Amino acid sequence: MTFLPVLDHVVVDVRDRIDEAVARFAGLGFRLTPRGRHTLGSVNHLAMFTTDYLELLGFAEDGATRPEIAGFPAGLNGLVFKTADAELAYRRAAAAGLPVQPVQAFSRPVVLDGATRDARFRTTRLDPAKVAMGRVYFCEHQTPDLVWRPEWQTHPNGASAIARVVVATPDPQRTAALFRNLFVDAAVANHRRRCVMAAGTARVDLASPDAVIAEFGEAAAEPAGRAEYMAALEIRVRSLPNAAQSLHSVAGLRSEPGRLLVPAAAAFNVAIVFLE
């Protein structure tokens, strides 16, 4: 069976600044879900789109942390693919010789119509100590009806999907080899100074740091001492003029042909592009 990448969600680590992150992303026009509390010790809020989502992930108010995220700076540090079977994803990654960790199961309570139910997940993660760009993993949603809900999918900025994730890497071909081993070789194509992987309705660009700076300039994310990192996110909106109205008060907002660019300084070290 062909194993093709399909983006499930991206993760913005906000560390102990979860309340500030909520205010910041609400100010960017995202409708965020109520706070979730993982059995792993972290807390989150989600911006849900049609088939994927953006996750703000931080530490709980009681000081609980998760060791696997504690070492990451604020910013886009999680690239997550869909799987219907976390165990199968584990076996495929292990067979490819990749540094895969055991399947992890966890949950978080969700309150709907006054009743509490557990949203349950299983994840298969590559070892972040051996994957330079950050946390790359698969997510099996065991209760998708508790995650994708219409009341959470309409945003003031008109966001409907993740269109692109940009990874800065000094050697795009080397980084592409990870995904060619993880999926099928044809999943990644070469485009001049970058490699591009289709991931369902989204794509993942592996580009040199110079190419990232050339595209985003002063709006680019801070590397925070890293040679390889997730640098930018592209969000598709239903109407760019309506999105512009939602974003008009964002400091440093750049209006460019066919897109709006929110500088990383205004979005927890993630450069965010909005486009139709």
Coordinates of N, CA and C in Angstrom, one line a residue, residues 137-241:
Y137 N 5.9 13.9 13.8 CA 5.3 12.7 14.2 C 3.9 12.5 13.5
F138 N 3.3 11.3 13.8 CA 2.0 10.9 13.3 C 1.0 11.0 14.4
C139 N -0.2 11.4 14.1 CA -1.3 11.4 15.1 C -2.5 10.6 14.6
E140 N -2.9 9.6 15.4 CA -4.1 8.8 15.1 C -5.2 9.4 16.0
H141 N -6.2 10.0 15.4 CA -7.4 10.5 16.2 C -8.4 9.4 16.4
Q142 N -8.5 9.0 17.6 CA -9.5 7.9 18.0 C -10.9 8.5 18.2
T143 N -11.0 9.8 18.4 CA -12.3 10.4 18.6 C -12.4 11.7 17.8
P144 N -12.3 11.6 16.4 CA -12.2 12.8 15.6 C -13.5 13.7 15.8
D145 N -14.6 13.1 16.2 CA -15.8 13.9 16.3 C -15.7 14.9 17.5
L146 N -14.7 14.7 18.4 CA -14.5 15.6 19.5 C -13.5 16.7 19.2
V147 N -12.9 16.6 18.0 CA -11.9 17.6 17.6 C -12.4 18.5 16.4
W148 N -12.8 17.9 15.4 CA -13.4 18.6 14.2 C -14.8 18.9 14.5
R149 N -15.1 20.1 14.9 CA -16.5 20.4 15.2 C -16.9 21.8 14.5
P150 N -18.0 21.9 13.9 CA -18.3 23.1 13.1 C -18.3 24.4 13.9
E151 N -18.6 24.3 15.1 CA -18.6 25.6 15.9 C -17.2 26.1 16.1
W152 N -16.2 25.3 15.9 CA -14.8 25.8 16.0 C -14.1 26.0 14.7
Q153 N -14.8 25.9 13.6 CA -14.1 25.9 12.3 C -14.4 27.2 11.5
T154 N -15.1 28.2 12.1 CA -15.3 29.4 11.5 C -14.5 30.5 12.2
H155 N -13.6 31.2 11.4 CA -12.7 32.1 12.0 C -13.0 33.6 11.5
P156 N -12.8 34.6 12.4 CA -13.0 36.0 11.9 C -12.1 36.3 10.7
N157 N -10.9 35.7 10.7 CA -10.0 36.0 9.6 C -10.3 35.2 8.3
G158 N -11.3 34.3 8.4 CA -11.7 33.5 7.2 C -10.8 32.3 7.0
A159 N -9.9 31.9 7.9 CA -9.0 30.8 7.7 C -9.7 29.5 7.5
S160 N -9.2 28.7 6.5 CA -9.9 27.4 6.2 C -8.9 26.3 6.1
A161 N -7.6 26.5 5.9 CA -6.7 25.4 5.7 C -5.3 25.9 5.9
I162 N -4.4 24.9 6.2 CA -3.0 25.2 6.1 C -2.5 24.9 4.7
A163 N -1.9 25.9 4.1 CA -1.4 25.7 2.7 C 0.0 25.3 2.6
R164 N 0.9 25.8 3.5 CA 2.3 25.5 3.4 C 3.0 25.6 4.7
V165 N 4.0 24.8 5.0 CA 4.9 24.9 6.1 C 6.3 25.0 5.5
V166 N 7.0 26.0 6.0 CA 8.4 26.2 5.5 C 9.4 25.8 6.6
V167 N 10.3 25.0 6.2 CA 11.4 24.5 7.1 C 12.7 25.1 6.5
A168 N 13.4 25.8 7.4 CA 14.7 26.3 7.0 C 15.8 25.2 7.3
T169 N 16.6 24.8 6.3 CA 17.6 23.8 6.5 C 18.8 24.1 5.6
P170 N 20.0 23.9 6.1 CA 21.2 24.2 5.3 C 21.4 23.2 4.2
D171 N 20.7 22.1 4.3 CA 20.9 21.0 3.2 C 19.5 20.4 2.9
P172 N 18.7 21.1 2.1 CA 17.4 20.6 1.8 C 17.4 19.1 1.3
Q173 N 18.4 18.7 0.5 CA 18.4 17.4 0.0 C 18.5 16.4 1.1
R174 N 19.4 16.7 2.1 CA 19.6 15.8 3.2 C 18.3 15.7 4.0
T175 N 17.7 16.8 4.3 CA 16.5 16.8 5.0 C 15.3 16.1 4.3
A176 N 15.3 16.2 3.0 CA 14.3 15.6 2.2 C 14.4 14.1 2.2
A177 N 15.7 13.6 2.5 CA 15.9 12.1 2.6 C 15.1 11.5 3.7
L178 N 14.9 12.3 4.8 CA 14.1 11.8 5.9 C 12.7 11.5 5.4
F179 N 12.1 12.4 4.7 CA 10.7 12.2 4.2 C 10.6 11.2 3.1
R180 N 11.6 11.1 2.3 CA 11.6 10.1 1.3 C 11.7 8.7 1.9
N181 N 12.4 8.5 3.0 CA 12.4 7.3 3.7 C 11.2 7.0 4.5
L182 N 10.6 8.1 5.0 CA 9.4 7.9 5.8 C 8.1 7.6 4.9
F183 N 8.1 8.2 3.8 CA 7.0 8.0 2.8 C 7.5 7.4 1.6
V184 N 7.0 7.7 0.4 CA 7.5 7.1 -0.8 C 8.4 8.2 -1.4
D185 N 9.4 7.7 -2.2 CA 10.4 8.6 -2.7 C 9.8 9.7 -3.5
A186 N 8.7 9.4 -4.3 CA 8.1 10.4 -5.2 C 7.4 11.5 -4.4
A187 N 7.2 11.3 -3.1 CA 6.5 12.3 -2.3 C 7.2 13.7 -2.3
V188 N 8.5 13.7 -2.5 CA 9.3 14.9 -2.4 C 9.9 15.2 -3.8
A189 N 9.7 16.5 -4.3 CA 10.2 16.9 -5.6 C 11.2 18.0 -5.4
N190 N 12.1 18.1 -6.3 CA 13.2 19.1 -6.3 C 12.7 20.4 -7.1
H191 N 12.9 21.5 -6.4 CA 12.6 22.8 -7.1 C 13.7 23.8 -6.8
R192 N 14.7 23.8 -7.7 CA 15.8 24.7 -7.6 C 16.5 24.6 -6.2
R193 N 16.4 25.7 -5.4 CA 17.1 25.7 -4.1 C 16.3 25.1 -3.0
R194 N 15.2 24.4 -3.3 CA 14.4 23.8 -2.2 C 13.8 22.5 -2.7
C195 N 13.4 21.7 -1.7 CA 12.6 20.5 -2.0 C 11.2 20.7 -1.5
V196 N 10.2 20.2 -2.2 CA 8.8 20.4 -1.9 C 8.1 19.1 -1.7
M197 N 7.4 18.9 -0.6 CA 6.6 17.7 -0.4 C 5.2 18.0 -0.3
A198 N 4.4 17.4 -1.2 CA 2.9 17.5 -1.1 C 2.5 16.7 0.1
A199 N 1.5 17.3 0.9 CA 1.0 16.6 2.1 C -0.5 16.8 2.2
G200 N -1.2 16.2 1.3 CA -2.6 16.4 1.3 C -2.9 17.7 0.6
T201 N -3.7 18.5 1.2 CA -4.0 19.8 0.6 C -2.9 20.9 0.9
A202 N -2.0 20.5 1.7 CA -0.8 21.4 2.1 C 0.4 20.9 1.4
R203 N 1.5 21.7 1.6 CA 2.8 21.3 1.2 C 3.8 21.7 2.2
V204 N 5.0 21.0 2.2 CA 6.1 21.3 3.1 C 7.2 21.7 2.2
D205 N 7.8 22.9 2.4 CA 8.9 23.4 1.7 C 10.2 23.3 2.6
L206 N 11.2 22.6 2.0 CA 12.5 22.5 2.7 C 13.4 23.5 1.9
A207 N 13.7 24.6 2.6 CA 14.5 25.7 1.9 C 15.7 26.1 2.7
S208 N 16.7 26.6 2.0 CA 17.9 27.1 2.7 C 17.5 28.3 3.5
P209 N 18.3 28.5 4.6 CA 18.1 29.7 5.4 C 18.1 31.0 4.6
D210 N 19.0 31.1 3.6 CA 19.1 32.2 2.7 C 17.8 32.4 1.9
A211 N 17.2 31.3 1.5 CA 16.0 31.4 0.7 C 14.8 31.9 1.6
V212 N 14.8 31.4 2.9 CA 13.8 31.9 3.8 C 13.9 33.4 4.1
I213 N 15.2 33.8 4.3 CA 15.4 35.3 4.5 C 15.0 36.1 3.3
A214 N 15.3 35.5 2.1 CA 14.9 36.2 0.8 C 13.4 36.4 0.7
E215 N 12.7 35.4 1.2 CA 11.2 35.4 1.0 C 10.6 36.3 2.1
F216 N 11.1 36.2 3.3 CA 10.4 36.8 4.5 C 11.1 38.0 5.0
G217 N 12.4 38.2 4.8 CA 13.1 39.3 5.3 C 13.0 39.5 6.8
E218 N 12.8 40.7 7.2 CA 12.8 41.0 8.7 C 11.6 40.3 9.3
A219 N 10.6 39.8 8.6 CA 9.5 39.1 9.2 C 9.8 37.7 9.5
A220 N 10.9 37.2 9.1 CA 11.3 35.8 9.3 C 11.4 35.4 10.8
A221 N 11.3 34.2 11.1 CA 11.4 33.7 12.5 C 12.9 33.7 12.9
E222 N 13.1 33.9 14.2 CA 14.5 33.9 14.8 C 14.9 32.4 14.9
P223 N 16.1 32.0 14.4 CA 16.5 30.7 14.5 C 16.7 30.2 15.9
A224 N 17.0 31.1 16.8 CA 17.2 30.7 18.2 C 18.4 29.8 18.4
G225 N 19.4 30.0 17.6 CA 20.6 29.2 17.7 C 20.6 27.9 16.9
R226 N 19.5 27.7 16.2 CA 19.4 26.4 15.4 C 19.8 26.6 14.0
A227 N 20.4 25.6 13.4 CA 20.8 25.6 12.0 C 19.6 25.2 11.1
E228 N 18.7 24.4 11.7 CA 17.5 23.9 11.0 C 16.3 24.0 11.9
Y229 N 15.2 24.6 11.3 CA 14.0 24.9 12.2 C 12.8 25.1 11.3
M230 N 11.6 25.0 11.9 CA 10.4 25.3 11.2 C 10.2 26.8 11.2
A231 N 10.1 27.5 10.1 CA 10.2 28.9 10.0 C 9.0 29.7 9.7
A232 N 8.0 29.1 9.0 CA 6.9 29.9 8.5 C 5.7 29.0 8.2
L233 N 4.5 29.6 8.2 CA 3.3 28.9 8.0 C 2.4 29.7 7.1
E234 N 1.8 29.1 6.1 CA 0.9 29.7 5.2 C -0.5 29.2 5.4
I235 N -1.4 30.1 5.6 CA -2.8 29.8 5.9 C -3.7 30.3 4.7
R236 N -4.6 29.4 4.3 CA -5.5 29.8 3.2 C -6.8 30.4 3.8
V237 N -7.2 31.6 3.3 CA -8.4 32.2 3.8 C -9.4 32.3 2.7
R238 N -10.7 32.5 3.1 CA -11.7 32.6 2.1 C -11.7 34.0 1.3
S239 N -11.3 35.0 2.0 CA -11.3 36.3 1.4 C -10.1 37.1 1.9
L240 N -9.2 37.5 1.1 CA -8.0 38.3 1.5 C -8.4 39.6 2.0
P241 N -9.3 40.4 1.3 CA -9.7 41.7 1.9 C -10.4 41.6 3.2

